[in-house]
PDB file of C-alpha atoms and ligand atoms in Angstrom:
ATOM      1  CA  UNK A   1     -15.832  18.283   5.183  1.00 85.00           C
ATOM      2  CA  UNK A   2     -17.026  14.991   6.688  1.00 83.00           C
ATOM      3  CA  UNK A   3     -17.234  14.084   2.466  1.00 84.00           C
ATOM      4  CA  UNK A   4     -13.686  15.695   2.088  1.00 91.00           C
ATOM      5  CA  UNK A   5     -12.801  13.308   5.299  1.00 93.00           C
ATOM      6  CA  UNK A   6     -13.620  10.058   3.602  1.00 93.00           C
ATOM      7  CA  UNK A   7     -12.985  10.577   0.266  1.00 94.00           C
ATOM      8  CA  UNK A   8      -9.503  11.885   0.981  1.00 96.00           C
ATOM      9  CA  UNK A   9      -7.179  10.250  -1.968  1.00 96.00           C
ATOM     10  CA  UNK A  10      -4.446   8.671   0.752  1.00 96.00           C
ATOM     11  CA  UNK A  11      -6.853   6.402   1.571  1.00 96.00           C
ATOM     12  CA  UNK A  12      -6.885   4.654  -1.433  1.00 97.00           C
ATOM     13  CA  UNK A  13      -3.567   5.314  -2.083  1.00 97.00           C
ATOM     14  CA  UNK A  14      -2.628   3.842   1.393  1.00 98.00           C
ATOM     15  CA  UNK A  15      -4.886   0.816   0.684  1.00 97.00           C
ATOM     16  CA  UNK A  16      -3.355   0.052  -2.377  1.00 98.00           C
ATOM     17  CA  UNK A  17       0.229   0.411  -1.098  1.00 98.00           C
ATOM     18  CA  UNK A  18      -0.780  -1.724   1.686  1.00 98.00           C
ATOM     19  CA  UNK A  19      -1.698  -4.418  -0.782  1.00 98.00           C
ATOM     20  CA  UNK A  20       1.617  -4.332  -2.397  1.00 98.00           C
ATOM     21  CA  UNK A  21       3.538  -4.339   0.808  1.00 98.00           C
ATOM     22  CA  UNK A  22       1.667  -7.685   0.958  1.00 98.00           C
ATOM     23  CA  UNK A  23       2.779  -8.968  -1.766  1.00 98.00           C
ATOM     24  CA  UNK A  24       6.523  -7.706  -2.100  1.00 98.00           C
ATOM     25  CA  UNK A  25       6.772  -9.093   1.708  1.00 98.00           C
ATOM     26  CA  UNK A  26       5.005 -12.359   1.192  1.00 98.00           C
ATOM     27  CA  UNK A  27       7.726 -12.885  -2.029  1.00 98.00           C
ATOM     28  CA  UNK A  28      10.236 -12.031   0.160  1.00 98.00           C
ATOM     29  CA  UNK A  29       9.927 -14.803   2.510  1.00 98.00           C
ATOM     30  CA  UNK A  30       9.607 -17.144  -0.410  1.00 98.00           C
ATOM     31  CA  UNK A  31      13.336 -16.370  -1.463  1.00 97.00           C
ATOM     32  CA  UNK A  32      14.565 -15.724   1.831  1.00 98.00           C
ATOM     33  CA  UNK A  33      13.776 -19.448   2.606  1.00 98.00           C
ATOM     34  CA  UNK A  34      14.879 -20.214  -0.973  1.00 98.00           C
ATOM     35  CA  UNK A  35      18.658 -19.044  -0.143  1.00 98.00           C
ATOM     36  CA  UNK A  36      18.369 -20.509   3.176  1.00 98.00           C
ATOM     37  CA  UNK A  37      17.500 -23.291   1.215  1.00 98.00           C
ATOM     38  CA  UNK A  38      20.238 -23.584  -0.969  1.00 98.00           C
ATOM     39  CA  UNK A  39      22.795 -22.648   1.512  1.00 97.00           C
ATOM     40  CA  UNK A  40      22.069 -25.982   3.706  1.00 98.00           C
ATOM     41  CA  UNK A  41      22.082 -27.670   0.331  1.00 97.00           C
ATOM     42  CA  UNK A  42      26.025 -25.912  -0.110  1.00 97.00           C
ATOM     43  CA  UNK A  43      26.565 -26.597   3.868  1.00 97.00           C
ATOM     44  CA  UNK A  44      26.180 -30.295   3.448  1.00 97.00           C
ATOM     45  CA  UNK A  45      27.969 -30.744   0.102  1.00 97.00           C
ATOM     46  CA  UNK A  46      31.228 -29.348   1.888  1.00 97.00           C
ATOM     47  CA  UNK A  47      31.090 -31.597   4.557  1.00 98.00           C
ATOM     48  CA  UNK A  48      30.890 -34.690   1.773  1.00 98.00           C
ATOM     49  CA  UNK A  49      33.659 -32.823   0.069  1.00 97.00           C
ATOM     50  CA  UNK A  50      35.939 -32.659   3.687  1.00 97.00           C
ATOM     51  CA  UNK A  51      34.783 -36.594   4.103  1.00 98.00           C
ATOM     52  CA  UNK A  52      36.244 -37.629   0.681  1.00 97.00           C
ATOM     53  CA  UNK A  53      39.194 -35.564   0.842  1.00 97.00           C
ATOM     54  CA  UNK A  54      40.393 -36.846   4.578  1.00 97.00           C
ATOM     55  CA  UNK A  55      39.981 -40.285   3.402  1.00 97.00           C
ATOM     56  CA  UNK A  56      41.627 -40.067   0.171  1.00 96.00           C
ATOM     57  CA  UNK A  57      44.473 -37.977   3.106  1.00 96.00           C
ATOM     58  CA  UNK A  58      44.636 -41.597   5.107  1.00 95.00           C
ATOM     59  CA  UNK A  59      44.901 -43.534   1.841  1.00 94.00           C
ATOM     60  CA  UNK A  60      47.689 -41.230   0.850  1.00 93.00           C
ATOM     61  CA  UNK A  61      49.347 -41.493   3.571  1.00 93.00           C
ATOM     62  CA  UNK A  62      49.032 -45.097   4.280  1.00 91.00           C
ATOM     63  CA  UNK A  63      50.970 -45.353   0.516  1.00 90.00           C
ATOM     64  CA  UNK A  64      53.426 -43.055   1.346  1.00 91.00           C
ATOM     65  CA  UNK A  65      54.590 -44.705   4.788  1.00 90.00           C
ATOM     66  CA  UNK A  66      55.216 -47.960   2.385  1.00 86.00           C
ATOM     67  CA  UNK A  67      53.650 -49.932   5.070  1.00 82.00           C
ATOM     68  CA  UNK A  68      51.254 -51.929   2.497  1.00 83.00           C
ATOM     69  CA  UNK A  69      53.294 -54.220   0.828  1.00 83.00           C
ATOM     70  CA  UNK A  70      51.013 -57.157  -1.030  1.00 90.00           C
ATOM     71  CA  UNK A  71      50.473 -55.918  -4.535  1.00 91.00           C
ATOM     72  CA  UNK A  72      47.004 -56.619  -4.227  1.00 93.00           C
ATOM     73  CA  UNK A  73      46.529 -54.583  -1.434  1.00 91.00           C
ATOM     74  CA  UNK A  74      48.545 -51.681  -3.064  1.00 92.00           C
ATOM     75  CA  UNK A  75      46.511 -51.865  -6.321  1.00 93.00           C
ATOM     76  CA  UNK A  76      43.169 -51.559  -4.493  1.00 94.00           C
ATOM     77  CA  UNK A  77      44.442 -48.488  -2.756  1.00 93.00           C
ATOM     78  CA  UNK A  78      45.490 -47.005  -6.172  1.00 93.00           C
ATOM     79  CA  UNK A  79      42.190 -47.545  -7.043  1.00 95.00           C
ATOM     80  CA  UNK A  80      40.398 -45.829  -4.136  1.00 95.00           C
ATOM     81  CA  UNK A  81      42.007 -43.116  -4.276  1.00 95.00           C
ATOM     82  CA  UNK A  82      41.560 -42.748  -7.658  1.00 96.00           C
ATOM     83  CA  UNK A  83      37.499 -42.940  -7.461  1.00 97.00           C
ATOM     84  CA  UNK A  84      37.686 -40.888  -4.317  1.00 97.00           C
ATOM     85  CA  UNK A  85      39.637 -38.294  -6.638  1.00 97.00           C
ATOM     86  CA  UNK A  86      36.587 -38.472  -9.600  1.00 97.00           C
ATOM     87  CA  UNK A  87      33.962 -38.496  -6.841  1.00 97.00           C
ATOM     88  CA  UNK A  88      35.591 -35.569  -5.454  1.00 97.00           C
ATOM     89  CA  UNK A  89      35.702 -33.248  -8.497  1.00 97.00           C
ATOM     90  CA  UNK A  90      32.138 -34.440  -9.202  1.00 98.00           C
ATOM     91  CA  UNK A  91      31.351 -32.662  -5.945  1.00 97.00           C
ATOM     92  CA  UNK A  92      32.971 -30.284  -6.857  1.00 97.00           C
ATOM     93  CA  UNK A  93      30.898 -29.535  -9.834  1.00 98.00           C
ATOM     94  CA  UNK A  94      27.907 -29.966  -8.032  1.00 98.00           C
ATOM     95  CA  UNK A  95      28.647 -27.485  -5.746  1.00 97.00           C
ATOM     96  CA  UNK A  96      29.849 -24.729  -7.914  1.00 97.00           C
ATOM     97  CA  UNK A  97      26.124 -24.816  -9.398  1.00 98.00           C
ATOM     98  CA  UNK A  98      24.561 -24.397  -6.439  1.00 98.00           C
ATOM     99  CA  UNK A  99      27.208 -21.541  -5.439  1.00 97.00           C
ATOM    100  CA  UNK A 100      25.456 -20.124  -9.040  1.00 98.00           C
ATOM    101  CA  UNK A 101      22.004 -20.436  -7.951  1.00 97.00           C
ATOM    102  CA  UNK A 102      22.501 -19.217  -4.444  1.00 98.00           C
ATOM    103  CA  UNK A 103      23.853 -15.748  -6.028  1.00 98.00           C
ATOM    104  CA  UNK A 104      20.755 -15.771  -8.117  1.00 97.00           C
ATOM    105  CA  UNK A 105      18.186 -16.220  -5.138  1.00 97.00           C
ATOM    106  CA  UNK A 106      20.483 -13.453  -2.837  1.00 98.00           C
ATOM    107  CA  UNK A 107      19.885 -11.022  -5.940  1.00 98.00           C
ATOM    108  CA  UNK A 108      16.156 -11.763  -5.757  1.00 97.00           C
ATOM    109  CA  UNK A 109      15.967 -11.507  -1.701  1.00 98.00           C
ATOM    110  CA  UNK A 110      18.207  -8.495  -1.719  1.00 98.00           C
ATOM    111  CA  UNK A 111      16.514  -6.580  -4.176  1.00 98.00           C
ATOM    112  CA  UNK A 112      13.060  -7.367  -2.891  1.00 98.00           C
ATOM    113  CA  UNK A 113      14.570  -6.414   0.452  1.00 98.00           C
ATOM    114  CA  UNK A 114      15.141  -3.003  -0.848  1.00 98.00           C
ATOM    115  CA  UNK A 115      11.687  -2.755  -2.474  1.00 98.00           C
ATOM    116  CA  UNK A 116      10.147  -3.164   0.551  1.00 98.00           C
ATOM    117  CA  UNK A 117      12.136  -0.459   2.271  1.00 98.00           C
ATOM    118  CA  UNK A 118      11.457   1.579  -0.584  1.00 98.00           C
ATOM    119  CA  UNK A 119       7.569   0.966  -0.033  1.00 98.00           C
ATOM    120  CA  UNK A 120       8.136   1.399   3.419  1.00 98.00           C
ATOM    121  CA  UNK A 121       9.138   5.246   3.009  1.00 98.00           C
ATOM    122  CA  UNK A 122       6.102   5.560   0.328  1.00 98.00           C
ATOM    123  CA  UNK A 123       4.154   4.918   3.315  1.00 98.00           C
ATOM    124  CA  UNK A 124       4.959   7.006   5.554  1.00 98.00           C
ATOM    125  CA  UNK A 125       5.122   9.882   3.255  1.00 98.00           C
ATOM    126  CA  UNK A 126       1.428   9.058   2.324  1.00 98.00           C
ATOM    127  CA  UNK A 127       0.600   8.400   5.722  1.00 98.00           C
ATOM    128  CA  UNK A 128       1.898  12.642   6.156  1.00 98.00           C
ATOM    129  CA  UNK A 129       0.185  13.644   3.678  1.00 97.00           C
ATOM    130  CA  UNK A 130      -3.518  12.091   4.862  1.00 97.00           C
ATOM    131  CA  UNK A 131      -2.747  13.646   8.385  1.00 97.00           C
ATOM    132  CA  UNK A 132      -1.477  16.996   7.078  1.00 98.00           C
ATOM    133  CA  UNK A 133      -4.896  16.691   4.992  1.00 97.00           C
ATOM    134  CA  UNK A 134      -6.961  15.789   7.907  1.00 97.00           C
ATOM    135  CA  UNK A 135      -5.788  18.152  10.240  1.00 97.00           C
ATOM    136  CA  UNK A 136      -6.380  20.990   7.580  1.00 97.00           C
ATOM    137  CA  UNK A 137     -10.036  19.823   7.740  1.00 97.00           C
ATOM    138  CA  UNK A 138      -9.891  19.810  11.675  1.00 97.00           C
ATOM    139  CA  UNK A 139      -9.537  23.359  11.352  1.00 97.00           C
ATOM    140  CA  UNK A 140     -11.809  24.091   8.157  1.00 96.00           C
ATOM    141  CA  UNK A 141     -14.594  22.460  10.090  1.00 95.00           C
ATOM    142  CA  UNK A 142     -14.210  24.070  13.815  1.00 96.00           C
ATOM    143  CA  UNK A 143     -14.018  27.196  11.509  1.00 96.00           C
ATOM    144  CA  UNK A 144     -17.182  26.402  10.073  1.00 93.00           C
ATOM    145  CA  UNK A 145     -18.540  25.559  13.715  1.00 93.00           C
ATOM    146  CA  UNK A 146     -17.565  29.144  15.022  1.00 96.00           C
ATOM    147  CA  UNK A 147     -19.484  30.187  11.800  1.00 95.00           C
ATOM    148  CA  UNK A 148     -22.567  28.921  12.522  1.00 92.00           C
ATOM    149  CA  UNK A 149     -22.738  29.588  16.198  1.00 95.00           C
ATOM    150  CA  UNK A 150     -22.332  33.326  15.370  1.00 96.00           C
ATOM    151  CA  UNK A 151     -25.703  32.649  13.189  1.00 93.00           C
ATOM    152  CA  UNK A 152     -27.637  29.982  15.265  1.00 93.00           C
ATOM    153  CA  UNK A 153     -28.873  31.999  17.651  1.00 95.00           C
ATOM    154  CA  UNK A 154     -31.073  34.097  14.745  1.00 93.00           C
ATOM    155  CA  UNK A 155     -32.712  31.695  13.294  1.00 93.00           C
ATOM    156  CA  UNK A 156     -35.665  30.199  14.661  1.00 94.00           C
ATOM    157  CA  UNK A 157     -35.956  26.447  15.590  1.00 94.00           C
ATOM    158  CA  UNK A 158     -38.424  25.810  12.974  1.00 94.00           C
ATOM    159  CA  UNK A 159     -36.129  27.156  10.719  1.00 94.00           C
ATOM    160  CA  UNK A 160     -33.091  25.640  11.787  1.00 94.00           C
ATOM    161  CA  UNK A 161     -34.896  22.448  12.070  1.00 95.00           C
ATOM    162  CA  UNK A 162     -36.014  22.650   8.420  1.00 95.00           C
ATOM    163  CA  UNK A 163     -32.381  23.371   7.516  1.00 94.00           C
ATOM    164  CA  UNK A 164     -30.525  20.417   9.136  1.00 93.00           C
ATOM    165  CA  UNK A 165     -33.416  17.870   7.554  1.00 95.00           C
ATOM    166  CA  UNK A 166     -32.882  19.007   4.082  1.00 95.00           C
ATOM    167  CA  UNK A 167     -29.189  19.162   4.786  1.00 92.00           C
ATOM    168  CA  UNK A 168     -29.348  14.729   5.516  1.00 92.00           C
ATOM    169  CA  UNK A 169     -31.666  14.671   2.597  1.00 93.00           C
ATOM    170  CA  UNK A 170     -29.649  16.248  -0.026  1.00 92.00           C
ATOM    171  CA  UNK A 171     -26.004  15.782   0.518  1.00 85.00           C
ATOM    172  CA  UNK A 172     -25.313  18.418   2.881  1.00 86.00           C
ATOM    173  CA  UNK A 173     -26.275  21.753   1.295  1.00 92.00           C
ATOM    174  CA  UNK A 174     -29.659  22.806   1.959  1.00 95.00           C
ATOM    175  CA  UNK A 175     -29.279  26.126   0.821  1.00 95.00           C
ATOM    176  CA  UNK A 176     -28.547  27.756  -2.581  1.00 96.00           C
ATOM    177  CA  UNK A 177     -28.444  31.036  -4.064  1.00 96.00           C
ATOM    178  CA  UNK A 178     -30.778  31.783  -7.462  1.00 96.00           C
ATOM    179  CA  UNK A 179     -28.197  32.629  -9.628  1.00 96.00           C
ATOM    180  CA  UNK A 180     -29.255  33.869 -13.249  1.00 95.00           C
ATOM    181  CA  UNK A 181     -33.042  32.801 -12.916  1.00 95.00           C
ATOM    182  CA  UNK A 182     -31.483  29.281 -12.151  1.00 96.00           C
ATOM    183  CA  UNK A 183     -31.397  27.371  -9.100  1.00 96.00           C
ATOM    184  CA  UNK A 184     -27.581  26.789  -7.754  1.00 95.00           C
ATOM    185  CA  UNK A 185     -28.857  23.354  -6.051  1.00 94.00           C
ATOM    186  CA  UNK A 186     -30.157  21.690  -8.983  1.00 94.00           C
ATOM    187  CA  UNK A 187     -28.619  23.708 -11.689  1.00 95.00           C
ATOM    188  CA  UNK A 188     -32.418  23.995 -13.274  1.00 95.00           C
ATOM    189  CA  UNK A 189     -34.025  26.824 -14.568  1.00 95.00           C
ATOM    190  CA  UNK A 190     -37.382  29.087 -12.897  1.00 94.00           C
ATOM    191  CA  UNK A 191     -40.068  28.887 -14.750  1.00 93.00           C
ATOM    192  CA  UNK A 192     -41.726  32.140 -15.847  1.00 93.00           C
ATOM    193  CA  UNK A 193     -44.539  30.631 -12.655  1.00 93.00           C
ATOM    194  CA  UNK A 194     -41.253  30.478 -10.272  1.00 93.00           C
ATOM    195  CA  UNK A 195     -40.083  34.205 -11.191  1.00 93.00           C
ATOM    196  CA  UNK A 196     -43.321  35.207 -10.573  1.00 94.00           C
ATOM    197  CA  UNK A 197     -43.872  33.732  -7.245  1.00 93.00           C
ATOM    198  CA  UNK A 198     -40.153  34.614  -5.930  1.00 93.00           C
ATOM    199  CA  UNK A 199     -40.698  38.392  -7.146  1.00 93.00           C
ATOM    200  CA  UNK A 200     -43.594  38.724  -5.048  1.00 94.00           C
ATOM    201  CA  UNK A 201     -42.466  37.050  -2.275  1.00 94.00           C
ATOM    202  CA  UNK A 202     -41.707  39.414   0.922  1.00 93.00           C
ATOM    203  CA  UNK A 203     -38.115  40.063   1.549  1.00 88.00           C
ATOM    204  CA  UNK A 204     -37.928  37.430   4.714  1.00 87.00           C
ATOM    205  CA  UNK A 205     -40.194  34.656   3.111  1.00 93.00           C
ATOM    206  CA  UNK A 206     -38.482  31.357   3.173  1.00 93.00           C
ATOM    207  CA  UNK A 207     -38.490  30.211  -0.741  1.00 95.00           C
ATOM    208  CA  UNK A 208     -38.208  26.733  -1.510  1.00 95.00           C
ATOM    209  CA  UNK A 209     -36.906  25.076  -5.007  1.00 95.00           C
ATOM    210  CA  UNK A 210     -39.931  23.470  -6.597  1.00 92.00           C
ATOM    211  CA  UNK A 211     -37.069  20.631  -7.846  1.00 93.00           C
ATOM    212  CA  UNK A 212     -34.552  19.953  -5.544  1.00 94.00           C
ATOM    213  CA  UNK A 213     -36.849  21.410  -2.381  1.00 95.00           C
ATOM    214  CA  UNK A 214     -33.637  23.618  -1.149  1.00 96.00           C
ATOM    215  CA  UNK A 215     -33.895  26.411   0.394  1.00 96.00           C
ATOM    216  CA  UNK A 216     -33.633  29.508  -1.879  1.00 96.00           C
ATOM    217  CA  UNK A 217     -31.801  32.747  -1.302  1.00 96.00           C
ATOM    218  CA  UNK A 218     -32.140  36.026  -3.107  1.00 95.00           C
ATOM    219  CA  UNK A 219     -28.705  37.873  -4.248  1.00 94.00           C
ATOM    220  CA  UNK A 220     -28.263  40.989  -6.696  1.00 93.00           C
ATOM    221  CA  UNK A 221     -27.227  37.951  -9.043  1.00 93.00           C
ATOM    222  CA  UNK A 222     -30.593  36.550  -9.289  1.00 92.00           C
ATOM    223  CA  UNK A 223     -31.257  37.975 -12.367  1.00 91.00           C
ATOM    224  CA  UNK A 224     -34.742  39.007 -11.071  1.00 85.00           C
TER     225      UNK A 224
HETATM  226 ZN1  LIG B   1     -33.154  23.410  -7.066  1.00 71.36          ZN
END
């Protein structure tokens, strides 16, 4: 159970999703500032725009209320307002690109937005599952507990003491059943020595594996 505990597949699972959270969030903040970005760049191409158009407005009107008269002075009007006109529709220009790449880095931010949400849920449907799973052990193991208090007080401490040392040596199970002439620990065969010795043993002998040093119990499937 304690094996069960930490090997539980959420774990990785959660680990892993926690790495990707990383980076979808990380990449998220990259074109978050990106469209912040670009929209300061948009921002402060509309305020040139509003500066050339309310100047080319005064020039306009200045020509309209006739109040220039030299010819000179006229011409070089005409002529501002004509640049302020190009310059104005280069703007323009300008700023309809970076309308285009601001949609392209709000499609990037928005859908990595909705990845992350999307992660988000994965989470906490993994994070469920693990304590479902661990709670399911809870009660497997204070199961197990009542189990064994029901049978500690049989067994001697020499015994008992025997049992919990093998138990840290050999990954928890220190006792197996002989199962077809074969130790269930190790999986090995008795030799024709071992059948001998566990067929004359006395019913309440303690037998011991001669490989794997677990404790050995007799059933009607022992094959001996
Ligand atoms: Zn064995």
């Amino acid at each position: 159970m304690e094996h069960r505990r930490r090997t539980l597949p959420e774990i990785t699972e959660l680990s892993e999703l926690a790495q990707q959270q990383q980076k979808v969030h990380s990449a998220l903040v990259t074109a978050q500032t990106e469209v912040s970005d670009i929209a300061r760049e948009q921002d402060k191409l509309e305020g040139d725009i509003d500066q050339v158009r309310q100047r080319m407005g005064r020039d306009q009107q200045r020509l309209d209320a006739g109040s220039v008269s030299s010819a000179k002075e006229l011409e070089s009007l005409q002529h501002e307002i004509g640049s302020l006109s190009k310059r104005q529709r280069d703007l323009e220009d300008v700023e309809l690109e970076v309308m285009e790449r601001l949609e392209v880095a709000e499609g990037q931010a928005s859908a990595l937005a909705t990845e992350q949400e999307r992660l988000t849920a994965v989470v906490e449907d993994a994070a469920r599952r693990r304590s479902d799973a661990l709670a399911a052990i809870d009660r497997d193991a204070e199961y197990a507990q009542q189990q064994r208090a029901t049978v500690v007080p049989h067994v001697s401490d020499e015994l008992l003491a025997l049992y919990d040392k093998l138990r840290a040596q050999l990954g928890g199970v220190a006792v197996v059943a002989i199962k077809q002439r074969r130790c269930d620990g190790c999986r090995l065969d008795l030799s024709a020595t071992d059948v001998g010795r566990v067929r004359a043993a006395e019913e309440d002998e303690i037998l011991r594996c001669e490989e794997c040093r677990r404790i050995q119990v007799r059933t009607e499937e022992s094959g001996l």
